[in-house]
mmCIF file with all atom_site columns, C-alpha atoms in Angstrom:
data_model
loop_
_atom_site.group_PDB
_atom_site.id
_atom_site.type_symbol
_atom_site.label_atom_id
_atom_site.label_alt_id
_atom_site.label_comp_id
_atom_site.label_asym_id
_atom_site.label_entity_id
_atom_site.label_seq_id
_atom_site.pdbx_PDB_ins_code
_atom_site.Cartn_x
_atom_site.Cartn_y
_atom_site.Cartn_z
_atom_site.occupancy
_atom_site.B_iso_or_equiv
_atom_site.pdbx_formal_charge
_atom_site.auth_seq_id
_atom_site.auth_comp_id
_atom_site.auth_asym_id
_atom_site.auth_atom_id
_atom_site.pdbx_PDB_model_num
ATOM 1   C CA . UNK L 1 1   ? -19.299 -13.967 26.868 1.00 0.00 ? 1   UNK L CA 1
ATOM 2   C CA . UNK L 1 2   ? -20.572 -13.734 30.734 1.00 0.00 ? 2   UNK L CA 1
ATOM 3   C CA . UNK L 1 3   ? -18.294 -11.077 32.179 1.00 0.00 ? 3   UNK L CA 1
ATOM 4   C CA . UNK L 1 4   ? -19.350 -8.505  34.587 1.00 0.00 ? 4   UNK L CA 1
ATOM 5   C CA . UNK L 1 5   ? -16.344 -6.136  35.668 1.00 0.00 ? 5   UNK L CA 1
ATOM 6   C CA . UNK L 1 6   ? -15.931 -4.136  38.681 1.00 0.00 ? 6   UNK L CA 1
ATOM 7   C CA . UNK L 1 7   ? -13.283 -1.529  39.927 1.00 0.00 ? 7   UNK L CA 1
ATOM 8   C CA . UNK L 1 8   ? -11.367 -0.930  41.820 1.00 0.00 ? 8   UNK L CA 1
ATOM 9   C CA . UNK L 1 9   ? -10.588 -4.644  43.343 1.00 0.00 ? 9   UNK L CA 1
ATOM 10  C CA . UNK L 1 10  ? -9.638  -3.445  46.798 1.00 0.00 ? 10  UNK L CA 1
ATOM 11  C CA . UNK L 1 11  ? -10.721 -0.164  48.624 1.00 0.00 ? 11  UNK L CA 1
ATOM 12  C CA . UNK L 1 12  ? -9.896  1.020   52.078 1.00 0.00 ? 12  UNK L CA 1
ATOM 13  C CA . UNK L 1 13  ? -11.395 4.453   53.408 1.00 0.00 ? 13  UNK L CA 1
ATOM 14  C CA . UNK L 1 14  ? -11.830 6.067   56.425 1.00 0.00 ? 14  UNK L CA 1
ATOM 15  C CA . UNK L 1 15  ? -15.094 6.838   57.904 1.00 0.00 ? 15  UNK L CA 1
ATOM 16  C CA . UNK L 1 16  ? -15.177 10.492  56.647 1.00 0.00 ? 16  UNK L CA 1
ATOM 17  C CA . UNK L 1 17  ? -13.889 9.322   52.922 1.00 0.00 ? 17  UNK L CA 1
ATOM 18  C CA . UNK L 1 18  ? -16.516 9.418   49.769 1.00 0.00 ? 18  UNK L CA 1
ATOM 19  C CA . UNK L 1 19  ? -15.745 6.711   47.636 1.00 0.00 ? 19  UNK L CA 1
ATOM 20  C CA . UNK L 1 20  ? -18.037 4.894   44.778 1.00 0.00 ? 20  UNK L CA 1
ATOM 21  C CA . UNK L 1 21  ? -17.960 0.974   43.480 1.00 0.00 ? 21  UNK L CA 1
ATOM 22  C CA . UNK L 1 22  ? -18.105 0.385   39.648 1.00 0.00 ? 22  UNK L CA 1
ATOM 23  C CA . UNK L 1 23  ? -19.869 -2.341  37.728 1.00 0.00 ? 23  UNK L CA 1
ATOM 24  C CA . UNK L 1 24  ? -19.792 -2.856  34.096 1.00 0.00 ? 24  UNK L CA 1
ATOM 25  C CA . UNK L 1 25  ? -21.523 -5.540  31.649 1.00 0.00 ? 25  UNK L CA 1
ATOM 26  C CA . UNK L 1 26  ? -21.571 -5.727  27.837 1.00 0.00 ? 26  UNK L CA 1
ATOM 27  C CA . UNK L 1 27  ? -23.870 -8.710  27.983 1.00 0.00 ? 27  UNK L CA 1
ATOM 28  C CA . UNK L 1 28  ? -27.472 -6.614  27.251 1.00 0.00 ? 28  UNK L CA 1
ATOM 29  C CA . UNK L 1 29  ? -28.401 -7.244  30.712 1.00 0.00 ? 29  UNK L CA 1
ATOM 30  C CA . UNK L 1 30  ? -31.234 -5.550  31.567 1.00 0.00 ? 30  UNK L CA 1
ATOM 31  C CA . UNK L 1 31  ? -31.301 -5.914  35.508 1.00 0.00 ? 31  UNK L CA 1
ATOM 32  C CA . UNK L 1 32  ? -28.159 -5.304  37.831 1.00 0.00 ? 32  UNK L CA 1
ATOM 33  C CA . UNK L 1 33  ? -27.646 -6.307  41.513 1.00 0.00 ? 33  UNK L CA 1
ATOM 34  C CA . UNK L 1 34  ? -25.579 -5.364  44.161 1.00 0.00 ? 34  UNK L CA 1
ATOM 35  C CA . UNK L 1 35  ? -24.519 -7.724  47.084 1.00 0.00 ? 35  UNK L CA 1
ATOM 36  C CA . UNK L 1 36  ? -22.646 -7.701  50.341 1.00 0.00 ? 36  UNK L CA 1
ATOM 37  C CA . UNK L 1 37  ? -20.596 -10.840 51.408 1.00 0.00 ? 37  UNK L CA 1
ATOM 38  C CA . UNK L 1 38  ? -18.944 -10.839 54.390 1.00 0.00 ? 38  UNK L CA 1
ATOM 39  C CA . UNK L 1 39  ? -16.415 -13.676 55.280 1.00 0.00 ? 39  UNK L CA 1
ATOM 40  C CA . UNK L 1 40  ? -18.204 -17.222 55.433 1.00 0.00 ? 40  UNK L CA 1
ATOM 41  C CA . UNK L 1 41  ? -21.462 -15.785 54.576 1.00 0.00 ? 41  UNK L CA 1
ATOM 42  C CA . UNK L 1 42  ? -23.628 -15.970 51.902 1.00 0.00 ? 42  UNK L CA 1
ATOM 43  C CA . UNK L 1 43  ? -23.648 -12.904 49.858 1.00 0.00 ? 43  UNK L CA 1
ATOM 44  C CA . UNK L 1 44  ? -26.846 -10.661 50.722 1.00 0.00 ? 44  UNK L CA 1
ATOM 45  C CA . UNK L 1 45  ? -28.742 -8.805  48.397 1.00 0.00 ? 45  UNK L CA 1
ATOM 46  C CA . UNK L 1 46  ? -28.778 -4.759  48.832 1.00 0.00 ? 46  UNK L CA 1
ATOM 47  C CA . UNK L 1 47  ? -30.232 -3.390  45.779 1.00 0.00 ? 47  UNK L CA 1
ATOM 48  C CA . UNK L 1 48  ? -31.732 -4.279  42.295 1.00 0.00 ? 48  UNK L CA 1
ATOM 49  C CA . UNK L 1 49  ? -31.759 -1.971  38.731 1.00 0.00 ? 49  UNK L CA 1
ATOM 50  C CA . UNK L 1 50  ? -34.249 -3.067  36.834 1.00 0.00 ? 50  UNK L CA 1
ATOM 51  C CA . UNK L 1 51  ? -34.624 -1.642  33.239 1.00 0.00 ? 51  UNK L CA 1
ATOM 52  C CA . UNK L 1 52  ? -32.180 1.301   34.555 1.00 0.00 ? 52  UNK L CA 1
ATOM 53  C CA . UNK L 1 53  ? -34.561 1.845   37.541 1.00 0.00 ? 53  UNK L CA 1
ATOM 54  C CA . UNK L 1 54  ? -34.398 0.687   41.004 1.00 0.00 ? 54  UNK L CA 1
ATOM 55  C CA . UNK L 1 55  ? -36.685 -2.089  41.780 1.00 0.00 ? 55  UNK L CA 1
ATOM 56  C CA . UNK L 1 56  ? -35.491 -3.398  44.951 1.00 0.00 ? 56  UNK L CA 1
ATOM 57  C CA . UNK L 1 57  ? -34.019 -1.970  47.988 1.00 0.00 ? 57  UNK L CA 1
ATOM 58  C CA . UNK L 1 58  ? -33.337 -4.019  50.840 1.00 0.00 ? 58  UNK L CA 1
ATOM 59  C CA . UNK L 1 59  ? -33.393 -1.600  53.443 1.00 0.00 ? 59  UNK L CA 1
ATOM 60  C CA . UNK L 1 60  ? -29.986 -0.265  53.026 1.00 0.00 ? 60  UNK L CA 1
ATOM 61  C CA . UNK L 1 61  ? -28.421 2.659   55.119 1.00 0.00 ? 61  UNK L CA 1
ATOM 62  C CA . UNK L 1 62  ? -28.432 5.772   53.229 1.00 0.00 ? 62  UNK L CA 1
ATOM 63  C CA . UNK L 1 63  ? -24.645 6.168   53.636 1.00 0.00 ? 63  UNK L CA 1
ATOM 64  C CA . UNK L 1 64  ? -24.939 3.996   50.242 1.00 0.00 ? 64  UNK L CA 1
ATOM 65  C CA . UNK L 1 65  ? -26.186 5.007   47.455 1.00 0.00 ? 65  UNK L CA 1
ATOM 66  C CA . UNK L 1 66  ? -26.616 3.126   44.364 1.00 0.00 ? 66  UNK L CA 1
ATOM 67  C CA . UNK L 1 67  ? -26.590 4.729   40.693 1.00 0.00 ? 67  UNK L CA 1
ATOM 68  C CA . UNK L 1 68  ? -27.581 3.808   36.953 1.00 0.00 ? 68  UNK L CA 1
ATOM 69  C CA . UNK L 1 69  ? -26.312 5.779   34.595 1.00 0.00 ? 69  UNK L CA 1
ATOM 70  C CA . UNK L 1 70  ? -26.944 3.136   31.844 1.00 0.00 ? 70  UNK L CA 1
ATOM 71  C CA . UNK L 1 71  ? -27.961 -0.209  31.298 1.00 0.00 ? 71  UNK L CA 1
ATOM 72  C CA . UNK L 1 72  ? -24.571 -1.246  31.312 1.00 0.00 ? 72  UNK L CA 1
ATOM 73  C CA . UNK L 1 73  ? -23.110 0.449   34.192 1.00 0.00 ? 73  UNK L CA 1
ATOM 74  C CA . UNK L 1 74  ? -24.262 0.290   38.221 1.00 0.00 ? 74  UNK L CA 1
ATOM 75  C CA . UNK L 1 75  ? -22.374 2.646   40.648 1.00 0.00 ? 75  UNK L CA 1
ATOM 76  C CA . UNK L 1 76  ? -22.583 2.437   44.830 1.00 0.00 ? 76  UNK L CA 1
ATOM 77  C CA . UNK L 1 77  ? -21.316 5.570   46.057 1.00 0.00 ? 77  UNK L CA 1
ATOM 78  C CA . UNK L 1 78  ? -20.093 5.277   49.648 1.00 0.00 ? 78  UNK L CA 1
ATOM 79  C CA . UNK L 1 79  ? -20.176 7.866   52.520 1.00 0.00 ? 79  UNK L CA 1
ATOM 80  C CA . UNK L 1 80  ? -19.460 8.013   56.200 1.00 0.00 ? 80  UNK L CA 1
ATOM 81  C CA . UNK L 1 81  ? -19.339 4.261   56.019 1.00 0.00 ? 81  UNK L CA 1
ATOM 82  C CA . UNK L 1 82  ? -18.686 2.485   59.590 1.00 0.00 ? 82  UNK L CA 1
ATOM 83  C CA . UNK L 1 83  ? -15.984 -0.214  59.650 1.00 0.00 ? 83  UNK L CA 1
ATOM 84  C CA . UNK L 1 84  ? -18.567 -3.105  60.011 1.00 0.00 ? 84  UNK L CA 1
ATOM 85  C CA . UNK L 1 85  ? -19.258 -2.055  56.294 1.00 0.00 ? 85  UNK L CA 1
ATOM 86  C CA . UNK L 1 86  ? -16.252 -3.721  55.327 1.00 0.00 ? 86  UNK L CA 1
ATOM 87  C CA . UNK L 1 87  ? -16.991 -7.003  53.291 1.00 0.00 ? 87  UNK L CA 1
ATOM 88  C CA . UNK L 1 88  ? -17.050 -8.037  49.848 1.00 0.00 ? 88  UNK L CA 1
ATOM 89  C CA . UNK L 1 89  ? -19.427 -6.019  47.421 1.00 0.00 ? 89  UNK L CA 1
ATOM 90  C CA . UNK L 1 90  ? -20.510 -7.921  44.794 1.00 0.00 ? 90  UNK L CA 1
ATOM 91  C CA . UNK L 1 91  ? -22.375 -6.969  41.479 1.00 0.00 ? 91  UNK L CA 1
ATOM 92  C CA . UNK L 1 92  ? -24.047 -9.141  39.624 1.00 0.00 ? 92  UNK L CA 1
ATOM 93  C CA . UNK L 1 93  ? -26.337 -8.676  36.057 1.00 0.00 ? 93  UNK L CA 1
ATOM 94  C CA . UNK L 1 94  ? -28.982 -10.840 34.732 1.00 0.00 ? 94  UNK L CA 1
ATOM 95  C CA . UNK L 1 95  ? -30.906 -11.188 31.441 1.00 0.00 ? 95  UNK L CA 1
ATOM 96  C CA . UNK L 1 96  ? -34.309 -9.581  32.498 1.00 0.00 ? 96  UNK L CA 1
ATOM 97  C CA . UNK L 1 97  ? -34.335 -9.065  36.216 1.00 0.00 ? 97  UNK L CA 1
ATOM 98  C CA . UNK L 1 98  ? -36.728 -9.461  39.295 1.00 0.00 ? 98  UNK L CA 1
ATOM 99  C CA . UNK L 1 99  ? -39.858 -9.605  37.324 1.00 0.00 ? 99  UNK L CA 1
ATOM 100 C CA . UNK L 1 100 ? -39.112 -13.114 35.829 1.00 0.00 ? 100 UNK L CA 1
ATOM 101 C CA . UNK L 1 101 ? -38.253 -16.186 38.427 1.00 0.00 ? 101 UNK L CA 1
ATOM 102 C CA . UNK L 1 102 ? -36.062 -18.147 35.772 1.00 0.00 ? 102 UNK L CA 1
ATOM 103 C CA . UNK L 1 103 ? -33.497 -15.380 35.502 1.00 0.00 ? 103 UNK L CA 1
ATOM 104 C CA . UNK L 1 104 ? -30.084 -16.604 36.154 1.00 0.00 ? 104 UNK L CA 1
ATOM 105 C CA . UNK L 1 105 ? -27.380 -13.985 37.705 1.00 0.00 ? 105 UNK L CA 1
ATOM 106 C CA . UNK L 1 106 ? -23.749 -13.587 37.064 1.00 0.00 ? 106 UNK L CA 1
ATOM 107 C CA . UNK L 1 107 ? -21.241 -11.850 39.213 1.00 0.00 ? 107 UNK L CA 1
ATOM 108 C CA . UNK L 1 108 ? -18.487 -9.920  38.599 1.00 0.00 ? 108 UNK L CA 1
ATOM 109 C CA . UNK L 1 109 ? -15.167 -10.349 41.023 1.00 0.00 ? 109 UNK L CA 1
ATOM 110 C CA . UNK L 1 110 ? -16.243 -8.228  43.189 1.00 0.00 ? 110 UNK L CA 1
ATOM 111 C CA . UNK L 1 111 ? -14.587 -5.210  45.600 1.00 0.00 ? 111 UNK L CA 1
ATOM 112 C CA . UNK L 1 112 ? -12.950 -6.296  48.545 1.00 0.00 ? 112 UNK L CA 1
ATOM 113 C CA . UNK L 1 113 ? -14.051 -3.021  50.867 1.00 0.00 ? 113 UNK L CA 1
ATOM 114 C CA . UNK L 1 114 ? -11.745 -2.335  54.026 1.00 0.00 ? 114 UNK L CA 1
ATOM 115 C CA . UNK L 1 115 ? -13.472 0.732   56.000 1.00 0.00 ? 115 UNK L CA 1
ATOM 116 C CA . UNK L 1 116 ? -10.977 2.173   58.772 1.00 0.00 ? 116 UNK L CA 1
ATOM 117 C CA . UNK M 2 1   ? -36.509 -20.756 60.224 1.00 0.00 ? 1   UNK M CA 1
ATOM 118 C CA . UNK M 2 2   ? -33.819 -19.629 57.506 1.00 0.00 ? 2   UNK M CA 1
ATOM 119 C CA . UNK M 2 3   ? -35.324 -18.900 53.725 1.00 0.00 ? 3   UNK M CA 1
ATOM 120 C CA . UNK M 2 4   ? -32.405 -21.399 52.568 1.00 0.00 ? 4   UNK M CA 1
ATOM 121 C CA . UNK M 2 5   ? -30.339 -23.756 54.498 1.00 0.00 ? 5   UNK M CA 1
ATOM 122 C CA . UNK M 2 6   ? -27.616 -25.410 53.804 1.00 0.00 ? 6   UNK M CA 1
ATOM 123 C CA . UNK M 2 7   ? -25.490 -28.237 55.984 1.00 0.00 ? 7   UNK M CA 1
ATOM 124 C CA . UNK M 2 8   ? -21.935 -25.907 56.469 1.00 0.00 ? 8   UNK M CA 1
ATOM 125 C CA . UNK M 2 9   ? -19.776 -29.340 56.533 1.00 0.00 ? 9   UNK M CA 1
ATOM 126 C CA . UNK M 2 10  ? -16.862 -28.826 55.931 1.00 0.00 ? 10  UNK M CA 1
ATOM 127 C CA . UNK M 2 11  ? -16.976 -32.090 53.594 1.00 0.00 ? 11  UNK M CA 1
ATOM 128 C CA . UNK M 2 12  ? -13.687 -34.220 53.621 1.00 0.00 ? 12  UNK M CA 1
ATOM 129 C CA . UNK M 2 13  ? -13.237 -36.517 50.912 1.00 0.00 ? 13  UNK M CA 1
ATOM 130 C CA . UNK M 2 14  ? -11.134 -38.166 49.067 1.00 0.00 ? 14  UNK M CA 1
ATOM 131 C CA . UNK M 2 15  ? -9.951  -38.018 45.537 1.00 0.00 ? 15  UNK M CA 1
ATOM 132 C CA . UNK M 2 16  ? -12.408 -39.994 43.516 1.00 0.00 ? 16  UNK M CA 1
ATOM 133 C CA . UNK M 2 17  ? -14.922 -39.891 46.204 1.00 0.00 ? 17  UNK M CA 1
ATOM 134 C CA . UNK M 2 18  ? -18.514 -39.112 45.378 1.00 0.00 ? 18  UNK M CA 1
ATOM 135 C CA . UNK M 2 19  ? -19.858 -36.274 47.743 1.00 0.00 ? 19  UNK M CA 1
ATOM 136 C CA . UNK M 2 20  ? -24.095 -35.019 47.826 1.00 0.00 ? 20  UNK M CA 1
ATOM 137 C CA . UNK M 2 21  ? -24.884 -31.811 49.379 1.00 0.00 ? 21  UNK M CA 1
ATOM 138 C CA . UNK M 2 22  ? -28.409 -30.844 50.225 1.00 0.00 ? 22  UNK M CA 1
ATOM 139 C CA . UNK M 2 23  ? -30.182 -27.259 50.829 1.00 0.00 ? 23  UNK M CA 1
ATOM 140 C CA . UNK M 2 24  ? -33.910 -26.982 51.735 1.00 0.00 ? 24  UNK M CA 1
ATOM 141 C CA . UNK M 2 25  ? -35.800 -24.074 50.998 1.00 0.00 ? 25  UNK M CA 1
ATOM 142 C CA . UNK M 2 26  ? -38.832 -22.580 52.701 1.00 0.00 ? 26  UNK M CA 1
ATOM 143 C CA . UNK M 2 27  ? -40.918 -20.848 50.211 1.00 0.00 ? 27  UNK M CA 1
ATOM 144 C CA . UNK M 2 28  ? -42.779 -23.500 48.445 1.00 0.00 ? 28  UNK M CA 1
ATOM 145 C CA . UNK M 2 29  ? -43.983 -20.834 45.677 1.00 0.00 ? 29  UNK M CA 1
ATOM 146 C CA . UNK M 2 30  ? -40.059 -20.875 44.879 1.00 0.00 ? 30  UNK M CA 1
ATOM 147 C CA . UNK M 2 31  ? -39.726 -21.046 41.299 1.00 0.00 ? 31  UNK M CA 1
ATOM 148 C CA . UNK M 2 32  ? -35.799 -21.133 39.951 1.00 0.00 ? 32  UNK M CA 1
ATOM 149 C CA . UNK M 2 33  ? -32.785 -22.841 41.835 1.00 0.00 ? 33  UNK M CA 1
ATOM 150 C CA . UNK M 2 34  ? -29.522 -22.733 41.202 1.00 0.00 ? 34  UNK M CA 1
ATOM 151 C CA . UNK M 2 35  ? -25.907 -24.192 42.432 1.00 0.00 ? 35  UNK M CA 1
ATOM 152 C CA . UNK M 2 36  ? -23.080 -22.224 42.765 1.00 0.00 ? 36  UNK M CA 1
ATOM 153 C CA . UNK M 2 37  ? -19.342 -22.685 43.304 1.00 0.00 ? 37  UNK M CA 1
ATOM 154 C CA . UNK M 2 38  ? -17.510 -19.853 45.052 1.00 0.00 ? 38  UNK M CA 1
ATOM 155 C CA . UNK M 2 39  ? -13.756 -20.339 45.595 1.00 0.00 ? 39  UNK M CA 1
ATOM 156 C CA . UNK M 2 40  ? -11.853 -18.643 48.474 1.00 0.00 ? 40  UNK M CA 1
ATOM 157 C CA . UNK M 2 41  ? -11.736 -14.895 48.025 1.00 0.00 ? 41  UNK M CA 1
ATOM 158 C CA . UNK M 2 42  ? -13.435 -14.714 44.785 1.00 0.00 ? 42  UNK M CA 1
ATOM 159 C CA . UNK M 2 43  ? -16.770 -14.456 43.556 1.00 0.00 ? 43  UNK M CA 1
ATOM 160 C CA . UNK M 2 44  ? -19.586 -16.943 43.048 1.00 0.00 ? 44  UNK M CA 1
ATOM 161 C CA . UNK M 2 45  ? -19.758 -18.762 39.885 1.00 0.00 ? 45  UNK M CA 1
ATOM 162 C CA . UNK M 2 46  ? -22.656 -20.317 38.230 1.00 0.00 ? 46  UNK M CA 1
ATOM 163 C CA . UNK M 2 47  ? -22.243 -23.975 38.234 1.00 0.00 ? 47  UNK M CA 1
ATOM 164 C CA . UNK M 2 48  ? -26.134 -25.327 37.125 1.00 0.00 ? 48  UNK M CA 1
ATOM 165 C CA . UNK M 2 49  ? -29.538 -24.223 37.374 1.00 0.00 ? 49  UNK M CA 1
ATOM 166 C CA . UNK M 2 50  ? -31.709 -26.956 38.565 1.00 0.00 ? 50  UNK M CA 1
ATOM 167 C CA . UNK M 2 51  ? -35.090 -28.428 36.795 1.00 0.00 ? 51  UNK M CA 1
ATOM 168 C CA . UNK M 2 52  ? -37.790 -30.360 37.992 1.00 0.00 ? 52  UNK M CA 1
ATOM 169 C CA . UNK M 2 53  ? -36.533 -33.017 35.414 1.00 0.00 ? 53  UNK M CA 1
ATOM 170 C CA . UNK M 2 54  ? -32.844 -33.003 37.057 1.00 0.00 ? 54  UNK M CA 1
ATOM 171 C CA . UNK M 2 55  ? -30.280 -32.339 34.982 1.00 0.00 ? 55  UNK M CA 1
ATOM 172 C CA . UNK M 2 56  ? -26.338 -33.425 34.518 1.00 0.00 ? 56  UNK M CA 1
ATOM 173 C CA . UNK M 2 57  ? -23.693 -32.028 33.491 1.00 0.00 ? 57  UNK M CA 1
ATOM 174 C CA . UNK M 2 58  ? -20.615 -34.539 33.836 1.00 0.00 ? 58  UNK M CA 1
ATOM 175 C CA . UNK M 2 59  ? -19.639 -35.315 37.279 1.00 0.00 ? 59  UNK M CA 1
ATOM 176 C CA . UNK M 2 60  ? -22.407 -32.901 38.710 1.00 0.00 ? 60  UNK M CA 1
ATOM 177 C CA . UNK M 2 61  ? -25.952 -33.731 39.079 1.00 0.00 ? 61  UNK M CA 1
ATOM 178 C CA . UNK M 2 62  ? -28.501 -31.570 40.379 1.00 0.00 ? 62  UNK M CA 1
ATOM 179 C CA . UNK M 2 63  ? -31.992 -32.554 41.552 1.00 0.00 ? 63  UNK M CA 1
ATOM 180 C CA . UNK M 2 64  ? -35.041 -30.973 42.732 1.00 0.00 ? 64  UNK M CA 1
ATOM 181 C CA . UNK M 2 65  ? -37.534 -32.346 45.220 1.00 0.00 ? 65  UNK M CA 1
ATOM 182 C CA . UNK M 2 66  ? -40.848 -29.864 45.030 1.00 0.00 ? 66  UNK M CA 1
ATOM 183 C CA . UNK M 2 67  ? -42.513 -32.092 47.630 1.00 0.00 ? 67  UNK M CA 1
ATOM 184 C CA . UNK M 2 68  ? -39.970 -31.876 49.965 1.00 0.00 ? 68  UNK M CA 1
ATOM 185 C CA . UNK M 2 69  ? -38.651 -28.980 49.318 1.00 0.00 ? 69  UNK M CA 1
ATOM 186 C CA . UNK M 2 70  ? -35.122 -29.354 48.543 1.00 0.00 ? 70  UNK M CA 1
ATOM 187 C CA . UNK M 2 71  ? -32.257 -29.180 45.980 1.00 0.00 ? 71  UNK M CA 1
ATOM 188 C CA . UNK M 2 72  ? -29.301 -31.585 45.750 1.00 0.00 ? 72  UNK M CA 1
ATOM 189 C CA . UNK M 2 73  ? -25.720 -31.526 44.119 1.00 0.00 ? 73  UNK M CA 1
ATOM 190 C CA . UNK M 2 74  ? -23.942 -35.075 43.416 1.00 0.00 ? 74  UNK M CA 1
ATOM 191 C CA . UNK M 2 75  ? -20.657 -34.642 42.219 1.00 0.00 ? 75  UNK M CA 1
ATOM 192 C CA . UNK M 2 76  ? -18.942 -37.901 41.092 1.00 0.00 ? 76  UNK M CA 1
ATOM 193 C CA . UNK M 2 77  ? -15.638 -38.950 41.150 1.00 0.00 ? 77  UNK M CA 1
ATOM 194 C CA . UNK M 2 78  ? -13.956 -36.126 43.053 1.00 0.00 ? 78  UNK M CA 1
ATOM 195 C CA . UNK M 2 79  ? -11.204 -33.898 42.023 1.00 0.00 ? 79  UNK M CA 1
ATOM 196 C CA . UNK M 2 80  ? -8.632  -32.044 43.787 1.00 0.00 ? 80  UNK M CA 1
ATOM 197 C CA . UNK M 2 81  ? -9.721  -29.008 41.812 1.00 0.00 ? 81  UNK M CA 1
ATOM 198 C CA . UNK M 2 82  ? -13.506 -29.625 43.422 1.00 0.00 ? 82  UNK M CA 1
ATOM 199 C CA . UNK M 2 83  ? -12.241 -27.944 46.534 1.00 0.00 ? 83  UNK M CA 1
ATOM 200 C CA . UNK M 2 84  ? -14.657 -25.050 46.879 1.00 0.00 ? 84  UNK M CA 1
ATOM 201 C CA . UNK M 2 85  ? -17.855 -23.533 49.063 1.00 0.00 ? 85  UNK M CA 1
ATOM 202 C CA . UNK M 2 86  ? -21.170 -24.665 47.135 1.00 0.00 ? 86  UNK M CA 1
ATOM 203 C CA . UNK M 2 87  ? -23.848 -22.100 47.232 1.00 0.00 ? 87  UNK M CA 1
ATOM 204 C CA . UNK M 2 88  ? -27.206 -22.907 46.760 1.00 0.00 ? 88  UNK M CA 1
ATOM 205 C CA . UNK M 2 89  ? -29.788 -20.499 45.626 1.00 0.00 ? 89  UNK M CA 1
ATOM 206 C CA . UNK M 2 90  ? -33.653 -20.021 45.269 1.00 0.00 ? 90  UNK M CA 1
ATOM 207 C CA . UNK M 2 91  ? -35.440 -17.042 43.243 1.00 0.00 ? 91  UNK M CA 1
ATOM 208 C CA . UNK M 2 92  ? -38.272 -16.564 45.568 1.00 0.00 ? 92  UNK M CA 1
ATOM 209 C CA . UNK M 2 93  ? -41.359 -14.002 46.542 1.00 0.00 ? 93  UNK M CA 1
ATOM 210 C CA . UNK M 2 94  ? -43.820 -12.360 44.984 1.00 0.00 ? 94  UNK M CA 1
ATOM 211 C CA . UNK M 2 95  ? -43.869 -8.775  43.492 1.00 0.00 ? 95  UNK M CA 1
ATOM 212 C CA . UNK M 2 96  ? -40.341 -9.092  42.654 1.00 0.00 ? 96  UNK M CA 1
ATOM 213 C CA . UNK M 2 97  ? -38.092 -12.118 43.110 1.00 0.00 ? 97  UNK M CA 1
ATOM 214 C CA . UNK M 2 98  ? -35.036 -12.035 44.775 1.00 0.00 ? 98  UNK M CA 1
ATOM 215 C CA . UNK M 2 99  ? -32.383 -14.777 44.842 1.00 0.00 ? 99  UNK M CA 1
ATOM 216 C CA . UNK M 2 100 ? -31.634 -15.804 48.727 1.00 0.00 ? 100 UNK M CA 1
ATOM 217 C CA . UNK M 2 101 ? -28.406 -18.191 49.206 1.00 0.00 ? 101 UNK M CA 1
ATOM 218 C CA . UNK M 2 102 ? -27.905 -20.459 51.468 1.00 0.00 ? 102 UNK M CA 1
ATOM 219 C CA . UNK M 2 103 ? -25.096 -20.226 53.398 1.00 0.00 ? 103 UNK M CA 1
ATOM 220 C CA . UNK M 2 104 ? -22.788 -22.491 51.703 1.00 0.00 ? 104 UNK M CA 1
ATOM 221 C CA . UNK M 2 105 ? -21.186 -26.181 52.128 1.00 0.00 ? 105 UNK M CA 1
ATOM 222 C CA . UNK M 2 106 ? -17.428 -26.146 52.141 1.00 0.00 ? 106 UNK M CA 1
ATOM 223 C CA . UNK M 2 107 ? -15.710 -29.099 50.432 1.00 0.00 ? 107 UNK M CA 1
ATOM 224 C CA . UNK M 2 108 ? -12.377 -29.984 50.768 1.00 0.00 ? 108 UNK M CA 1
ATOM 225 C CA . UNK M 2 109 ? -10.945 -32.921 48.525 1.00 0.00 ? 109 UNK M CA 1
ATOM 226 C CA . UNK M 2 110 ? -7.871  -34.437 49.492 1.00 0.00 ? 110 UNK M CA 1
ATOM 227 C CA . UNK M 2 111 ? -5.324  -36.784 47.578 1.00 0.00 ? 111 UNK M CA 1
#
């Protein structure tokens, strides 16, 4: 089973709201990722957690705050977002993570975020 | 130059046709290569990893050319259900490998 789940599927929020995106996997993977994807563009890496520690932050603005409570869960806390942050937010997981060059990532269905 | 480049297409082909996509990458130290398929408003789904010796999965064949720094995907006997965007992905970097995605190639298979 290569299932990564994400909630919610859709989210509409105002620029002053605080919300969180959630991601879960039960494949025993030790690396989890957040990507942002705009329409007709490829996924862009935001954060990587490896063994529950943040290992890569792609210079993401602080209004996005990741959290990895345990090896199965990954959250993305959102605060004071801008309309241009509207996108599909994808979570992925892989067996080992960025220290391994042959790792395969599996994606969740994404959360479609609209910021008003 | 982008790290990973693909022809955006779209490729419009009839059912039964053979279609090929190429993807070039700029970092010669890249080690792992993948093809993903993404349907409209859905997540990318792994289609196949790409190995140096090439690999085949049914109607799909992937090849890697390290000398010219490109990977290819060949789809034989195209089906209507093959219509999607095909993303190549390259795992690259030092001190922490990152997966870089190409912009994707759109394929439309028509009856």
